[in-house]
Coordinates of C-alpha atoms and ligand atoms in Angstrom, one line a residue:
M1 CA 0.0 0.0 0.0
T2 CA 1.3 3.5 -0.8
D3 CA 1.1 6.4 1.7
Q4 CA -1.0 9.0 -0.1
S5 CA -4.8 9.1 0.3
S6 CA -7.0 7.9 -2.6
P7 CA -7.3 10.9 -5.0
S8 CA -11.1 11.1 -5.0
S9 CA -12.1 8.8 -2.2
S10 CA -15.1 11.0 -1.3
G11 CA -16.2 11.9 -4.8
T12 CA -17.1 10.1 -8.0
P13 CA -14.3 7.7 -8.9
R14 CA -12.6 8.8 -12.1
R15 CA -9.5 6.6 -12.0
V16 CA -9.9 2.8 -12.0
A17 CA -7.7 -0.2 -12.8
F18 CA -9.0 -3.5 -14.3
L19 CA -7.0 -6.7 -13.9
G20 CA -7.7 -9.7 -16.1
L21 CA -9.0 -9.1 -19.7
G22 CA -10.4 -12.5 -20.4
V23 CA -13.8 -13.3 -22.0
M24 CA -15.5 -11.4 -19.2
G25 CA -13.0 -8.8 -18.1
Y26 CA -12.2 -7.4 -21.6
P27 CA -15.7 -6.1 -22.4
M28 CA -16.4 -5.1 -18.7
A29 CA -13.3 -2.9 -18.7
G30 CA -14.4 -1.6 -22.1
H31 CA -17.7 -0.3 -20.6
L32 CA -15.7 1.7 -18.0
A33 CA -13.6 3.3 -20.8
K34 CA -16.7 4.1 -22.8
A35 CA -18.3 5.7 -19.8
G36 CA -15.4 8.2 -19.7
L37 CA -13.4 6.7 -16.7
D38 CA -9.7 6.9 -16.7
V39 CA -8.8 3.1 -17.0
T40 CA -5.5 1.4 -16.6
V41 CA -5.5 -2.3 -17.5
Y42 CA -3.3 -5.2 -16.6
N43 CA -3.3 -8.7 -18.2
R44 CA -0.9 -11.5 -17.5
T45 CA -0.6 -12.1 -21.3
A46 CA 0.4 -8.6 -22.4
A47 CA -0.8 -8.9 -26.0
K48 CA -4.4 -8.8 -24.8
A49 CA -3.8 -5.6 -22.8
Q50 CA -2.1 -4.1 -25.8
Q51 CA -5.2 -5.0 -27.9
W52 CA -7.5 -3.5 -25.3
V53 CA -5.6 -0.2 -25.2
A54 CA -5.6 0.0 -29.0
E55 CA -9.4 -0.5 -29.0
Y56 CA -10.4 1.7 -26.0
G57 CA -7.5 4.0 -25.2
G58 CA -6.4 4.2 -21.5
R59 CA -3.2 2.9 -20.1
L60 CA -1.4 -0.4 -19.8
A61 CA 0.5 -1.6 -16.7
T62 CA 3.0 -4.4 -16.6
T63 CA 2.1 -5.5 -13.0
P64 CA -1.1 -5.4 -10.9
R65 CA 0.8 -3.2 -8.5
E66 CA 1.5 -0.6 -11.2
A67 CA -2.0 -0.7 -12.5
A68 CA -3.4 -0.1 -9.0
R69 CA -1.3 3.0 -8.3
D70 CA -3.6 6.1 -7.8
A71 CA -6.8 4.2 -8.7
D72 CA -9.9 4.9 -6.6
I73 CA -11.2 1.4 -7.4
V74 CA -9.3 -1.7 -8.6
L75 CA -11.4 -4.3 -10.3
A76 CA -10.5 -7.8 -11.2
C77 CA -11.9 -10.8 -13.1
V78 CA -9.4 -13.7 -13.1
G79 CA -9.8 -17.5 -12.9
N80 CA -9.8 -19.0 -9.4
D81 CA -8.8 -18.4 -5.8
D82 CA -5.0 -18.8 -6.5
D83 CA -5.2 -16.5 -9.5
L84 CA -6.9 -13.9 -7.3
R85 CA -4.2 -14.2 -4.6
S86 CA -1.5 -13.8 -7.2
V87 CA -3.0 -10.5 -8.5
T88 CA -3.7 -9.0 -5.1
L89 CA -0.9 -10.2 -2.7
G90 CA 2.9 -10.1 -2.8
G91 CA 5.4 -7.5 -4.1
H92 CA 3.8 -7.1 -7.5
G93 CA 0.2 -7.5 -6.3
A94 CA -2.4 -4.8 -6.4
F95 CA -2.6 -4.3 -2.6
A96 CA 1.0 -3.2 -2.6
G97 CA 0.2 -0.4 -5.1
M98 CA -3.2 0.8 -3.8
S99 CA -3.7 4.1 -2.1
R100 CA -5.1 4.3 1.5
D101 CA -8.9 3.9 1.5
A102 CA -9.1 2.6 -2.1
A103 CA -11.4 -0.3 -2.9
F104 CA -10.7 -3.6 -4.6
V105 CA -13.7 -5.2 -6.3
D106 CA -13.4 -8.8 -7.3
H107 CA -15.6 -10.3 -10.1
T108 CA -13.9 -13.7 -10.2
T109 CA -16.1 -16.7 -9.2
A110 CA -14.1 -17.8 -6.2
S111 CA -14.6 -19.2 -2.7
A112 CA -16.2 -17.3 0.1
N113 CA -13.1 -18.1 2.1
V114 CA -10.7 -16.3 -0.2
A115 CA -13.1 -13.3 -0.2
R116 CA -13.0 -13.2 3.6
E117 CA -9.2 -13.7 3.7
L118 CA -8.6 -10.8 1.3
F119 CA -11.2 -8.6 3.0
S120 CA -9.3 -8.9 6.3
I121 CA -5.8 -8.4 4.7
A122 CA -7.2 -5.3 2.9
R123 CA -8.6 -4.0 6.2
E124 CA -5.2 -4.4 7.9
Q125 CA -3.7 -2.3 5.1
S126 CA -6.4 0.4 5.3
L127 CA -7.9 -0.8 2.0
H128 CA -11.4 -2.2 1.2
F129 CA -12.4 -5.4 -0.5
I130 CA -15.8 -6.3 -2.0
D131 CA -16.5 -9.8 -3.5
A132 CA -18.7 -9.3 -6.6
P133 CA -19.1 -12.4 -8.8
V134 CA -21.2 -12.0 -11.8
S135 CA -23.9 -13.9 -13.8
G136 CA -25.0 -13.3 -17.3
G137 CA -22.2 -14.8 -19.3
Q138 CA -20.1 -13.4 -22.2
A139 CA -23.2 -11.8 -23.7
G140 CA -24.1 -10.1 -20.4
A141 CA -20.5 -8.7 -20.2
Q142 CA -20.6 -7.5 -23.8
N143 CA -24.1 -5.9 -23.5
G144 CA -23.4 -4.4 -20.0
K145 CA -26.3 -6.5 -18.5
L146 CA -24.6 -8.5 -15.8
T147 CA -26.1 -9.5 -12.5
I148 CA -23.5 -8.6 -9.8
M149 CA -23.8 -10.2 -6.4
C150 CA -21.8 -8.4 -3.7
G151 CA -20.5 -9.0 -0.2
G152 CA -18.7 -6.5 2.1
D153 CA -19.2 -3.2 3.9
A154 CA -22.3 -1.2 3.0
A155 CA -20.5 2.2 2.8
V156 CA -17.9 0.8 0.5
F157 CA -20.5 -1.0 -1.6
E158 CA -22.4 2.4 -2.0
R159 CA -19.1 3.9 -3.2
V160 CA -18.3 1.3 -5.9
A161 CA -21.9 0.5 -7.1
P162 CA -22.2 3.4 -9.6
T163 CA -19.0 2.1 -11.3
L164 CA -20.3 -1.5 -11.5
R165 CA -23.6 -0.2 -13.0
H166 CA -21.7 0.6 -16.2
Y167 CA -21.8 -3.1 -16.9
G168 CA -24.4 -4.4 -14.4
V169 CA -28.2 -4.2 -14.5
A170 CA -28.7 -5.7 -11.1
V171 CA -25.9 -4.7 -8.6
T172 CA -26.9 -5.8 -5.1
L173 CA -25.2 -6.1 -1.7
L174 CA -26.3 -9.5 -0.2
G175 CA -24.4 -9.2 3.2
E176 CA -21.0 -9.1 4.7
S177 CA -17.8 -10.3 3.1
G178 CA -18.3 -13.6 1.3
A179 CA -22.0 -13.2 0.8
G180 CA -21.6 -12.3 -2.9
Q181 CA -19.7 -15.6 -3.5
L182 CA -22.2 -17.6 -1.5
T183 CA -25.0 -16.1 -3.7
K184 CA -23.1 -17.1 -6.8
M185 CA -22.9 -20.7 -5.4
V186 CA -26.7 -20.7 -5.0
N187 CA -26.9 -19.5 -8.7
Q188 CA -24.6 -22.3 -9.9
I189 CA -26.4 -25.0 -7.9
A190 CA -29.7 -23.9 -9.4
I191 CA -28.2 -24.0 -12.9
A192 CA -26.7 -27.5 -12.6
G193 CA -30.0 -29.2 -11.9
V194 CA -31.8 -27.1 -14.6
V195 CA -29.3 -28.0 -17.3
Q196 CA -29.4 -31.7 -16.6
G197 CA -33.2 -31.6 -16.6
L198 CA -33.3 -29.8 -19.9
S199 CA -30.8 -32.2 -21.4
E200 CA -32.9 -35.2 -20.4
A201 CA -36.1 -33.5 -21.7
I202 CA -34.5 -32.7 -25.1
H203 CA -32.9 -36.2 -25.3
F204 CA -36.2 -37.8 -24.5
G205 CA -38.1 -35.7 -27.1
Q206 CA -35.6 -36.5 -29.8
H207 CA -35.9 -40.2 -29.1
A208 CA -39.7 -39.8 -29.2
G209 CA -39.3 -38.4 -32.7
L210 CA -40.8 -35.0 -31.9
D211 CA -40.0 -31.7 -33.7
M212 CA -38.0 -30.4 -30.8
P213 CA -37.5 -26.7 -31.9
R214 CA -41.3 -26.5 -32.1
V215 CA -41.7 -28.4 -28.7
L216 CA -39.4 -25.9 -27.0
E217 CA -41.2 -22.9 -28.6
V218 CA -44.5 -24.2 -27.0
I219 CA -43.3 -25.3 -23.6
S220 CA -41.1 -22.2 -23.1
K221 CA -44.4 -20.3 -22.7
G222 CA -45.4 -22.5 -19.7
A223 CA -44.1 -23.7 -16.4
A224 CA -41.0 -25.4 -17.8
A225 CA -39.6 -22.1 -19.1
S226 CA -36.0 -21.1 -18.1
W227 CA -33.1 -19.0 -19.2
Q228 CA -31.4 -22.2 -20.2
M229 CA -34.3 -23.2 -22.4
D230 CA -34.6 -19.8 -24.0
N231 CA -30.8 -19.3 -24.6
R232 CA -29.5 -22.8 -25.0
G233 CA -32.4 -25.1 -26.0
N234 CA -31.9 -24.8 -29.7
T235 CA -28.1 -25.1 -29.7
M236 CA -28.5 -28.2 -27.5
I237 CA -30.9 -29.7 -30.1
E238 CA -28.3 -28.9 -32.8
G239 CA -25.4 -30.2 -30.7
R240 CA -23.4 -26.9 -30.9
F241 CA -21.3 -26.1 -27.8
D242 CA -18.4 -24.1 -29.1
F243 CA -19.2 -20.9 -27.2
G244 CA -20.4 -19.7 -23.8
F245 CA -19.4 -20.8 -20.3
A246 CA -16.8 -23.6 -20.3
V247 CA -17.3 -27.0 -18.6
D248 CA -13.9 -26.5 -16.9
W249 CA -15.2 -23.3 -15.3
M250 CA -18.4 -25.0 -14.2
R251 CA -16.5 -27.8 -12.6
K252 CA -14.4 -25.2 -10.7
D253 CA -17.6 -23.5 -9.5
L254 CA -19.3 -26.8 -8.5
A255 CA -16.2 -27.8 -6.5
I256 CA -16.4 -24.5 -4.6
C257 CA -20.2 -25.2 -4.0
L258 CA -19.6 -28.8 -2.8
D259 CA -16.7 -27.7 -0.6
E260 CA -18.8 -25.0 1.0
A261 CA -21.7 -27.4 1.5
K262 CA -19.3 -29.7 3.5
R263 CA -18.7 -26.8 5.8
N264 CA -22.3 -25.6 6.2
G265 CA -24.0 -29.1 6.2
A266 CA -26.2 -28.6 3.2
S267 CA -27.1 -31.8 1.2
L268 CA -26.5 -31.4 -2.5
P269 CA -27.1 -34.8 -4.1
V270 CA -28.1 -33.6 -7.6
T271 CA -25.2 -31.1 -7.7
A272 CA -22.7 -33.8 -6.8
L273 CA -24.1 -36.1 -9.5
V274 CA -24.1 -33.4 -12.2
D275 CA -20.5 -32.5 -11.2
Q276 CA -19.6 -36.1 -12.1
F277 CA -21.6 -35.8 -15.4
Y278 CA -19.5 -32.8 -16.3
G279 CA -16.4 -34.9 -15.5
D280 CA -17.7 -37.4 -18.2
V281 CA -18.1 -34.5 -20.7
Q282 CA -14.5 -33.5 -20.0
A283 CA -13.4 -37.0 -20.6
L284 CA -15.3 -36.9 -23.9
G285 CA -13.1 -34.0 -25.0
G286 CA -15.6 -31.2 -23.9
R287 CA -13.5 -29.2 -21.5
R288 CA -14.1 -26.0 -23.4
Y289 CA -17.7 -26.9 -24.4
D290 CA -20.5 -24.6 -23.1
T291 CA -22.2 -25.8 -19.9
S292 CA -25.2 -26.9 -21.9
S293 CA -23.1 -29.9 -23.2
L294 CA -24.4 -32.3 -20.6
I295 CA -26.6 -33.7 -23.3
V296 CA -23.5 -35.0 -25.1
R297 CA -23.0 -37.8 -22.5
L298 CA -26.7 -38.8 -22.8
R299 CA -26.3 -39.2 -26.6
Q300 CA -23.1 -41.1 -26.0
L301 CA -24.7 -43.5 -23.5
S302 CA -27.6 -44.3 -25.9
A303 CA -25.5 -44.5 -29.1
Ligands
NAP1 N1 -17.2 -16.8 -19.2 C1 -18.4 -16.7 -18.6 O1 -19.4 -16.9 -19.2 C2 -18.4 -16.4 -17.1 C3 -19.6 -16.1 -16.5 C4 -19.7 -15.8 -15.1 C5 -18.5 -15.8 -14.4 N2 -17.4 -16.2 -14.9 C6 -16.1 -16.2 -14.1 O2 -15.3 -15.1 -14.4 C7 -14.0 -15.4 -14.2 C8 -13.2 -15.2 -15.5 O3 -13.9 -15.9 -16.6 P1 -13.5 -15.7 -18.1 O4 -14.5 -16.5 -18.9 O5 -13.3 -14.3 -18.4 O6 -12.1 -16.5 -18.1 P2 -10.9 -16.3 -19.2 O7 -11.3 -15.9 -20.5 O8 -10.1 -17.6 -19.1 O9 -10.0 -15.2 -18.6 C9 -9.3 -15.3 -17.4 C10 -8.5 -14.1 -17.1 O10 -7.7 -14.2 -15.9 C11 -6.3 -14.0 -16.1 N3 -5.6 -14.9 -15.2 C12 -5.8 -16.2 -14.9 N4 -4.9 -16.6 -14.0 C13 -4.1 -15.6 -13.7 C14 -3.0 -15.4 -12.9 N5 -2.6 -16.4 -12.1 N6 -2.4 -14.2 -12.8 C15 -2.9 -13.2 -13.6 N7 -3.9 -13.3 -14.4 C16 -4.5 -14.4 -14.5 C17 -6.1 -14.5 -17.6 O11 -4.9 -13.9 -18.1 P3 -4.3 -14.5 -19.5 O12 -5.0 -13.8 -20.6 O13 -2.9 -14.3 -19.3 O14 -4.6 -16.0 -19.5 C18 -7.4 -13.8 -18.2 O15 -7.2 -12.4 -18.4 C19 -13.9 -16.9 -13.8 O16 -13.8 -17.0 -12.4 C20 -15.3 -17.4 -14.3 O17 -15.7 -18.5 -13.5 C21 -17.3 -16.4 -16.3

């Protein structure tokens, strides 16, 4: 942490840093630049950061620490708990470069434990930490329509929320540190069961010889409707999975859910089963397939 106070800690943040320009982070950071904020980006693979600066302007930093210097808010969207630790902690980490009272907002889907750990390290250094995982996928990031689930201090949340609304339609504080990640776990548990149910429904309908695009058009107006049916039903029928939210990421998320459930005592039998089914999809070569690819193993089983 540097000594000087955050340049506009009491006013509207003008200067922000964004760490991690992947499928999600690249367009999210782009919305901040389009909104007129002064954005400095860092990406482990420098070519992506160079491409981002060529597209949006702004500045490029070679370490998270350098990116974080003088920023009112430092935002990140990297892969998992360890990736998050590597961009926040240590000599080159963002915390070492942040000004007193600046806030770090993490959009990675990670554990509630790492959120609480970084919240308390940040507090010891007179910094703030908000866990803020997102839902809405690549399209949500590109269209600026993400759901953002936050955990942390209310006053800090109020300070960062206007910035998050540049790419979020629903930006909500759910509780203290870790509550955002716990909410994202609820989201992923709900998705796992729905995708398996939809896979079995489509698989059954195709075996029954039905015109499945027509069937989905009809039943999506009734009680079986879901985001998965509306956005993934037809591509599941066609067997197209080369887009979207990768199976590898979903397994990372379900491992976090199952681990947390061990701690809090919740019983998650379907989630545990679907996690194993995703393992089968990985073994069939589908590590980068979209999450809707659960139907692939049903087709394989009945081939
Ligand atoms: N994709 C989705 O639909 C979606 C939806 C909701 C939530 N999420 C979550 O959002 C996060 C990012 O997903 P994504 O799809 O954007 O992933 P991605 O395209 O693989 O991007 C990951 C980003 O993190 C960086 N990174 C990874 N490990 C790092 C490390 N150790 N140090 C520094 N940078 C590191 C990568 O840098 P490099 O460019 O150098 O690899 C890249 O910029 C994940 O937690 C994911 O679960 C994704």
